[in-house]
CSV table of C-alpha atoms in Angstrom, one decimal:
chain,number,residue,atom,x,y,z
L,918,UNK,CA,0.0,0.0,0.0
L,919,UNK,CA,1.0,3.4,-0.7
L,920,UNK,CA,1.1,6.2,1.6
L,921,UNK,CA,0.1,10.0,0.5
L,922,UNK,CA,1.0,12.6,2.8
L,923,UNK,CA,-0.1,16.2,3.0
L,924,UNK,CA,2.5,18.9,3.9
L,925,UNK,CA,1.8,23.0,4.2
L,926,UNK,CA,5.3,25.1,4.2
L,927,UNK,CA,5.4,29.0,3.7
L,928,UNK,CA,6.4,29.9,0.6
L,929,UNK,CA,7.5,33.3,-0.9
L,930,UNK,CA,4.9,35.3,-2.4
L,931,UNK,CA,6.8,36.0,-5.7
L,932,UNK,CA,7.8,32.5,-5.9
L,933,UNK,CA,6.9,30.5,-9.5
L,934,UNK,CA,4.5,27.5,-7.1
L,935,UNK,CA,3.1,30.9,-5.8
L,936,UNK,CA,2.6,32.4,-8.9
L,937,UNK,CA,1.1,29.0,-10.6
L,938,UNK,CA,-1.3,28.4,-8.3
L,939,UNK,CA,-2.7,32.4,-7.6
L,940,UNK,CA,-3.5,31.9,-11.7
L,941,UNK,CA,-5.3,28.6,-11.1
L,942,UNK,CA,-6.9,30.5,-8.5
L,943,UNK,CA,-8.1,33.4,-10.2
L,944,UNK,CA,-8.7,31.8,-13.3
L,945,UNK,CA,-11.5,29.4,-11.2
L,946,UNK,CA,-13.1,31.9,-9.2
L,947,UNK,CA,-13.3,34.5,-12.1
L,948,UNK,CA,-14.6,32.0,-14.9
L,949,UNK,CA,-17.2,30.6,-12.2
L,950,UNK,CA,-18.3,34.5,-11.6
L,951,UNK,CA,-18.9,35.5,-15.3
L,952,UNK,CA,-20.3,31.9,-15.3
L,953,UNK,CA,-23.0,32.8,-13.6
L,954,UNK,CA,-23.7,36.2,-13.8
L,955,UNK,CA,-22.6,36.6,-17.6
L,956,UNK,CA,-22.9,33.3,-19.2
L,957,UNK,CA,-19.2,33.3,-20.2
L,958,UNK,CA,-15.9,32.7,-19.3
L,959,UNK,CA,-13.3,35.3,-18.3
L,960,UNK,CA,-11.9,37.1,-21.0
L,961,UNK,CA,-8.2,36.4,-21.9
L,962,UNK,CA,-7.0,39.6,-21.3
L,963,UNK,CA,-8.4,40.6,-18.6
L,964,UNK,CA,-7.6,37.6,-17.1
L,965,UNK,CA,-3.5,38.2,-17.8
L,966,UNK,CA,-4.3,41.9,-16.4
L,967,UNK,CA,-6.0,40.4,-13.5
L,968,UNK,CA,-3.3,37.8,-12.7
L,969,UNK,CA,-0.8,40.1,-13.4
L,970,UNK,CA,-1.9,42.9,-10.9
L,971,UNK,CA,-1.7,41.8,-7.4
L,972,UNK,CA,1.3,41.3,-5.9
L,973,UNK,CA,1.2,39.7,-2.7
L,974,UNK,CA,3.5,41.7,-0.9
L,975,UNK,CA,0.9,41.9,1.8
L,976,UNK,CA,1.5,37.9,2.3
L,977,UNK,CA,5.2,38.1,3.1
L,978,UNK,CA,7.1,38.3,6.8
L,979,UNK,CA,6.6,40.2,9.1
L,980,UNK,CA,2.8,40.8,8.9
L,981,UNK,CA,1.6,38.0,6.4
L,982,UNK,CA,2.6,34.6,5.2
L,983,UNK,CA,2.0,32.3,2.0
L,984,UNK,CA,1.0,29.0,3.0
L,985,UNK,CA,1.5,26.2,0.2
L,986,UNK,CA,0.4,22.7,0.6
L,987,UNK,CA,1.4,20.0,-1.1
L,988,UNK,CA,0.1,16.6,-1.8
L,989,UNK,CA,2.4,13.6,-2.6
L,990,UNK,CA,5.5,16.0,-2.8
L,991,UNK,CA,3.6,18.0,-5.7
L,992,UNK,CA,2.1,21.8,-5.2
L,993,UNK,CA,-1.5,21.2,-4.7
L,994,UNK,CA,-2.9,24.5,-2.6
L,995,UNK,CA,-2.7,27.7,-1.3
L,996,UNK,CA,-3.7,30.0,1.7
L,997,UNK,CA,-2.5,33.3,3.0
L,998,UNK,CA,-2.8,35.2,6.1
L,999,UNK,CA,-1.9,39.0,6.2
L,1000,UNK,CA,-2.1,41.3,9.8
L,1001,UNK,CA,-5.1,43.7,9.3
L,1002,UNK,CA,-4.5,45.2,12.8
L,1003,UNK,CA,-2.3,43.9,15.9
L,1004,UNK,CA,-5.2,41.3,16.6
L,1005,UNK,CA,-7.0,40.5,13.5
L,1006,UNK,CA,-5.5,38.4,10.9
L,1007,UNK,CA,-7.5,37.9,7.6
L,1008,UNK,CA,-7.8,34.4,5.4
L,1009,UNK,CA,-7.3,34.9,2.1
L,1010,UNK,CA,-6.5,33.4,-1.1
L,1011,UNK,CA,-7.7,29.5,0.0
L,1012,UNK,CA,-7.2,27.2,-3.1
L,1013,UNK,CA,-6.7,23.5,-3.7
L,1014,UNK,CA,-6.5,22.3,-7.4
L,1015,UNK,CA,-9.6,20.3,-8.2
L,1016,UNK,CA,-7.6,16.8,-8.6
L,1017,UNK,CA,-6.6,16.9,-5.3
L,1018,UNK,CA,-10.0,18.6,-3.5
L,1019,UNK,CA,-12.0,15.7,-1.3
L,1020,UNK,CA,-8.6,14.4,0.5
L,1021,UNK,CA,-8.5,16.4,3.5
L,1022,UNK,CA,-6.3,19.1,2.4
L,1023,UNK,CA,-8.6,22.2,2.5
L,1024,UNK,CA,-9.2,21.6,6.9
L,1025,UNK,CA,-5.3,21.2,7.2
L,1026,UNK,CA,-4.4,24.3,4.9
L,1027,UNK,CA,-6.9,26.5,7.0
L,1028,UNK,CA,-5.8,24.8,10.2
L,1029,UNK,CA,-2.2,25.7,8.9
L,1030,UNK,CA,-3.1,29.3,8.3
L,1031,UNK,CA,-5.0,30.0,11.7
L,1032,UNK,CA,-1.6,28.7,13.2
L,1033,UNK,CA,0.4,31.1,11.5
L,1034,UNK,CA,-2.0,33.8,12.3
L,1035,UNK,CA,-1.4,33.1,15.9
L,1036,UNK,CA,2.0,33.1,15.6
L,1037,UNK,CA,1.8,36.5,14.0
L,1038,UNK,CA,-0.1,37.7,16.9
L,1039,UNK,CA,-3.7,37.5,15.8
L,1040,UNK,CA,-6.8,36.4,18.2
L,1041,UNK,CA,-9.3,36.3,15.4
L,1042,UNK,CA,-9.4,35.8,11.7
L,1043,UNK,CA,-11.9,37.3,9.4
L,1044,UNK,CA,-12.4,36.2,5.9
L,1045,UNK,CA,-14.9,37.1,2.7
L,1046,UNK,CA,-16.3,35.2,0.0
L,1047,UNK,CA,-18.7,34.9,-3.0
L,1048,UNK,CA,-22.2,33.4,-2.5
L,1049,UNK,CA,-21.5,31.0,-5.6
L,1050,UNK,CA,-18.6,29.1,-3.4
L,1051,UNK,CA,-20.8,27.4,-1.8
L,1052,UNK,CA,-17.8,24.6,-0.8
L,1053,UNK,CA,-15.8,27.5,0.5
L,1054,UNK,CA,-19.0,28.4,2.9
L,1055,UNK,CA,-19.3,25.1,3.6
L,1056,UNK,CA,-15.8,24.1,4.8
L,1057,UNK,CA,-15.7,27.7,7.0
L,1058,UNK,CA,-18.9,26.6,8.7
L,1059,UNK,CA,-17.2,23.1,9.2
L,1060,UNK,CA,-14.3,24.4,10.6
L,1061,UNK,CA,-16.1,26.8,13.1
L,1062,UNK,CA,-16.2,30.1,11.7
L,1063,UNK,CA,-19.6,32.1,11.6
L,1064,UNK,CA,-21.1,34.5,9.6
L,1065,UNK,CA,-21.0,38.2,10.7
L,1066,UNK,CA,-21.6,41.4,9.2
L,1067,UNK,CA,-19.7,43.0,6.1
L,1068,UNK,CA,-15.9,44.0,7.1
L,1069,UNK,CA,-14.9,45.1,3.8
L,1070,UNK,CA,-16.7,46.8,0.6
L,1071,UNK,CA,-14.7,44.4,-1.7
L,1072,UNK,CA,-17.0,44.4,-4.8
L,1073,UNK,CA,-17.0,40.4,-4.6
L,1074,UNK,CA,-17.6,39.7,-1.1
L,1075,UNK,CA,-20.7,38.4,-0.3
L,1076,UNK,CA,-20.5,36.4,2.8
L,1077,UNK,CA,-18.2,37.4,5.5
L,1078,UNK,CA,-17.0,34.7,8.5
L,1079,UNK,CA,-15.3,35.3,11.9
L,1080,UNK,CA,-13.4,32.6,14.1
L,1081,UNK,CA,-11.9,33.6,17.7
L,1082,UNK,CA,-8.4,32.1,17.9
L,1083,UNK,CA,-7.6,30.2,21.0
């Protein structure tokens, strides 16, 4: 028998695992949005502009971190924390490629982030999401995190969860 392990290491923001899975990311979350609302898929170049524009800075030492996991050795997911105040760390950027989603990953990457949080200081972690991610909703329930009221205006956000960190 063969035995599969999960790992979850930081990783630098501007790395090329980084950078391959934020456009996996983006690429899923935009095409399911103009999916749904516009009946197509994202358009190519917005897409590169898209994937091109954010820099991740704001998930690097001292006030952030990029969390990779991988699965079998290989780069399978992503989450990143980033310091919004001394106490309040948000959860951002939570990812697993669909080959490897329904294998546990997606608890032990969040687990893995709400450790690094605390070891940056925070008590609580907020987080956002669309209304379509209905497995992202999901899994935040699962993993004890309620619904509270908006924290951001991000044009996206539709749901926003809370967890105290203990």
């Amino acid at each position: 028998m063969r035995f599969v392990m999960w790992t979850v290491t930081p990783e630098p923001f501007d790395s090329p695992v980084a950078a391959a899975l934020w456009r996996a990311y983006y690429t899923e979350v935009s095409d399911r949005w103009y999916l749904l609302h516009e009946g197509r898929r994202t358009d190519p170049v917005e897409l590169e502009r898209e994937i091109a524009a954010p820099a991740g800075a704001d998930l690097a030492p001292p006030r952030g971190l990029l969390l990779v996991a991988r699965y079998d050795g290989e780069p399978a997911g992503s989450a990143g924390v980033r310091m919004l105040d001394d106490t309040t760390a948000e959860l951002t950027r939570v990812f697993l490629y669909a080959s490897t989603r329904g294998r546990g990953g997606a608890p032990l990457l969040v687990r893995a982030a709400e450790d690094a949080a605390r070891a940056l200081g925070a008590t609580r972690m907020i987080l956002d999401t669309r209304g379509d991610l209905v497995e992202a909703r999901a899994l935040y329930a699962r993993l004890g995190y309620t619904e509270t009221e908006p924290h951001n205006d991000d044009r996206y956000a539709e749901h926003w969860f809370s967890k105290e960190l203990t």
